[in-house]
């Protein structure tokens, strides 16, 4: 895979139907402005879009971020909604900020576009990590362009359901286009809904994912892919190979080294960072190697 | 957050995470330990304090046998073995076990194992016995100490009496040897009565006296022999003058007698002077023979002076006597002269006979004097042997006397003065129990449970949790070059909480075990009333 390649002049595959989101124009970020405050206090942002008023032409359900539009997000207990954490723990905010900074630095140095968030199994906090990374990237000061959050799990469709409701596009197999690019209530973050199982973007066609990411990379400088669980869903292994960089999500006390090795496979060199969820308090917050 | 608080939180979190691994073994061991310790009967410790004293000469006098003169630390070093000797321990077997056999080695060994020996300082130790009966414990340890003291005293008395018997036998032998040497010396004295060294001075003195007497006798004989010709010569010259009246031309009788005495005295003086000169050549004037010769010369000089005075007086009388009576006097004088001559001859013979007798006596004395050195040498040897035997006898008798005193002392004195051990405090039945240490049992159960829990923790980490990712460091080596951040879990994720049934089962088991432990200890301490069904399980205070 060619990481960070410019948009391919070749025409896109026929089965890939990407429609630019008909959302409102994103205000041009002021590069070089004063430093961005931590997400722990995002309410101070003045350029935040009006919450819960963002609607898409597809009638998407609004995200429940009214109370604290700039807060970090967590997956609700039923796994169907994203809930805001208006006052996240400082260590959590620091962790995501550092990971965001690392991603921005690497993208700037290597002209990268796509980054996959992978985990071994479900329940390790991968979706929440992907959303929060997209949120942090979307609020990054000096960002150019929008951030695309990709729901790569055609089976669970968690992100699609969270942002679009149970009747997410493509879930019913009706004539709605899929996957689709839709706007979200998050700052500068768009969502690409999950493909359907009989779509071209399946485990049987990794080249389609590569071509899609190449095409989207021309429009989005930052693509965050919520990959399926690698050891549960074969599509996770495909997406793991298709993205340019990887952020691994593990859960302290539950994940094992063996599972981490199996999760990364031959792509360990592409791992940009690791988010260790549920780490014991007082533990190390980062470790460079 | 400081490093210490972070460490504490980390440890607390780890401990909470592994709580059942430690809590279950601890509770599982604590409950049976509690049931066991409440069943243990109370034990009582009876103790006897004994101090060590050095048995030395200052305390018991010269009667002390030297082999017992040990220092306190030497006595203390062997005290334990001496106390726990079989005869001592056997004495308390009937106290501990009334039906026990004191001669059985196994029984004695069991009794010996119950005696605790504790050294306190450099000169004190204690003996104690633990028993469920305080009276029996006190009686047993007192019996042990009494037997120990008595056996120690008996052993010392036996040693001292053996020593006394031996020394008395040695004293008898020494006396016999002395008597034998003394008898030999007496026999020697009887065999050599005339040549004893103590007679040397007497014999020498007698010999000198005899020689002096013999010399005087010889002088007398010589003088008489010389005077006889003079008398004859005078008589021849005096016979014609007596028939004529020679008037003053002839000497009167007194003059002649005085002249004769003067002549003989002068002759004796000359001879004595010659002998004195000869002696002075050989000896000094302090020699007794020289002294005698000087005295004789002085005596003769006096006689010569007196003879001269008599001659002068006779001449004066003769000048004045011119009568005819002179003739008659001459005749009488002649008669006297003859008588005088005869007496001179007789005296000379007698003197020579005496000289011969004295010479024989001097020869005998000289022989005895010559035998004295040999006799003295033999007698000196006998005397030396006698003195040695006497000293040996005195020493042996002194040692035997001391041994007798020692034997009497060890037989009659206070044992504390003779065996080196003094019982400072005898055992009395203790009032409060000394054991068992139930707290120690419970603490041991807790410690053992924690040890087992740690072992299980180690085994689990080694074989089960080795692969689990616990913190960021566990991932750092898997993803080199990656940034590893650790964050708390956001929200309540869909992951189910595992091991709830483990918490339920383990918690219930721990609660049951703790409850059993608290119930048993409460019944034993009297904090709660002991149910009737539990009373057989509780001993001691309840």
GROMACS .gro file of N, CA and C in nm, chain B residues 20-35 445-446 448-450 452 456 505-506 509-514 516-517:
model
   99
  309UNK      N    1  -0.849  -1.212   4.666
  309UNK     CA    2  -0.895  -1.347   4.703
  309UNK      C    3  -0.780  -1.445   4.710
  310UNK      N    4  -0.676  -1.420   4.633
  310UNK     CA    5  -0.560  -1.512   4.638
  310UNK      C    6  -0.500  -1.512   4.778
  311UNK      N    7  -0.505  -1.398   4.846
  311UNK     CA    8  -0.449  -1.391   4.981
  311UNK      C    9  -0.556  -1.417   5.087
  312UNK      N   10  -0.676  -1.365   5.064
  312UNK     CA   11  -0.776  -1.373   5.170
  312UNK      C   12  -0.825  -1.516   5.190
  313UNK      N   13  -0.841  -1.590   5.082
  313UNK     CA   14  -0.894  -1.726   5.097
  313UNK      C   15  -0.799  -1.817   5.174
  314UNK      N   16  -0.670  -1.824   5.140
  314UNK     CA   17  -0.581  -1.911   5.221
  314UNK      C   18  -0.571  -1.865   5.366
  315UNK      N   19  -0.567  -1.733   5.387
  315UNK     CA   20  -0.557  -1.685   5.525
  315UNK      C   21  -0.681  -1.726   5.603
  316UNK      N   22  -0.797  -1.701   5.549
  316UNK     CA   23  -0.919  -1.736   5.621
  316UNK      C   24  -0.931  -1.887   5.637
  317UNK      N   25  -0.891  -1.962   5.535
  317UNK     CA   26  -0.902  -2.107   5.542
  317UNK      C   27  -0.812  -2.164   5.651
  318UNK      N   28  -0.698  -2.107   5.671
  318UNK     CA   29  -0.608  -2.155   5.777
  318UNK      C   30  -0.645  -2.096   5.912
  319UNK      N   31  -0.700  -1.977   5.911
  319UNK     CA   32  -0.729  -1.911   6.038
  319UNK      C   33  -0.840  -1.983   6.113
  320UNK      N   34  -0.941  -2.028   6.042
  320UNK     CA   35  -1.054  -2.093   6.109
  320UNK      C   36  -1.011  -2.222   6.181
  321UNK      N   37  -0.947  -2.318   6.114
  321UNK     CA   38  -0.904  -2.437   6.189
  321UNK      C   39  -0.802  -2.406   6.297
  322UNK      N   40  -0.719  -2.304   6.273
  322UNK     CA   41  -0.623  -2.268   6.378
  322UNK      C   42  -0.696  -2.216   6.501
  323UNK      N   43  -0.800  -2.138   6.480
  323UNK     CA   44  -0.877  -2.087   6.594
  323UNK      C   45  -0.945  -2.202   6.667
  324UNK      N   46  -1.005  -2.294   6.591
  324UNK     CA   47  -1.068  -2.409   6.656
  324UNK      C   48  -0.967  -2.493   6.733
  734UNK      N   49  -0.084  -1.888   6.156
  734UNK     CA   50  -0.180  -1.925   6.052
  734UNK      C   51  -0.194  -1.813   5.950
  735UNK      N   52  -0.200  -1.690   6.000
  735UNK     CA   53  -0.210  -1.576   5.907
  735UNK      C   54  -0.087  -1.567   5.819
  737UNK      N   55   0.122  -1.806   5.745
  737UNK     CA   56   0.126  -1.918   5.650
  737UNK      C   57   0.027  -1.894   5.537
  738UNK      N   58  -0.091  -1.841   5.572
  738UNK     CA   59  -0.188  -1.811   5.467
  738UNK      C   60  -0.137  -1.707   5.370
  739UNK      N   61  -0.073  -1.603   5.424
  739UNK     CA   62  -0.016  -1.502   5.335
  739UNK      C   63   0.094  -1.562   5.248
  741UNK      N   64   0.115  -1.875   5.151
  741UNK     CA   65   0.051  -1.956   5.046
  741UNK      C   66  -0.009  -1.865   4.939
  745UNK      N   67   0.071  -1.862   4.551
  745UNK     CA   68  -0.029  -1.872   4.445
  745UNK      C   69  -0.021  -1.752   4.350
  794UNK      N   70  -1.833  -1.643   4.567
  794UNK     CA   71  -1.795  -1.767   4.636
  794UNK      C   72  -1.681  -1.740   4.735
  795UNK      N   73  -1.579  -1.670   4.688
  795UNK     CA   74  -1.465  -1.646   4.776
  795UNK      C   75  -1.503  -1.558   4.894
  798UNK      N   76  -1.690  -1.763   5.143
  798UNK     CA   77  -1.601  -1.854   5.216
  798UNK      C   78  -1.518  -1.778   5.320
  799UNK      N   79  -1.470  -1.664   5.281
  799UNK     CA   80  -1.390  -1.585   5.376
  799UNK      C   81  -1.476  -1.539   5.493
  800UNK      N   82  -1.597  -1.497   5.463
  800UNK     CA   83  -1.685  -1.453   5.571
  800UNK      C   84  -1.714  -1.569   5.666
  801UNK      N   85  -1.739  -1.687   5.610
  801UNK     CA   86  -1.766  -1.802   5.696
  801UNK      C   87  -1.644  -1.834   5.784
  802UNK      N   88  -1.528  -1.833   5.724
  802UNK     CA   89  -1.407  -1.866   5.801
  802UNK      C   90  -1.382  -1.762   5.910
  803UNK      N   91  -1.395  -1.634   5.875
  803UNK     CA   92  -1.375  -1.530   5.975
  803UNK      C   93  -1.479  -1.542   6.086
  805UNK      N   94  -1.628  -1.817   6.185
  805UNK     CA   95  -1.592  -1.929   6.271
  805UNK      C   96  -1.479  -1.890   6.365
  806UNK      N   97  -1.383  -1.819   6.312
  806UNK     CA   98  -1.270  -1.776   6.395
  806UNK      C   99  -1.316  -1.684   6.507
   0.00000   0.00000   0.00000
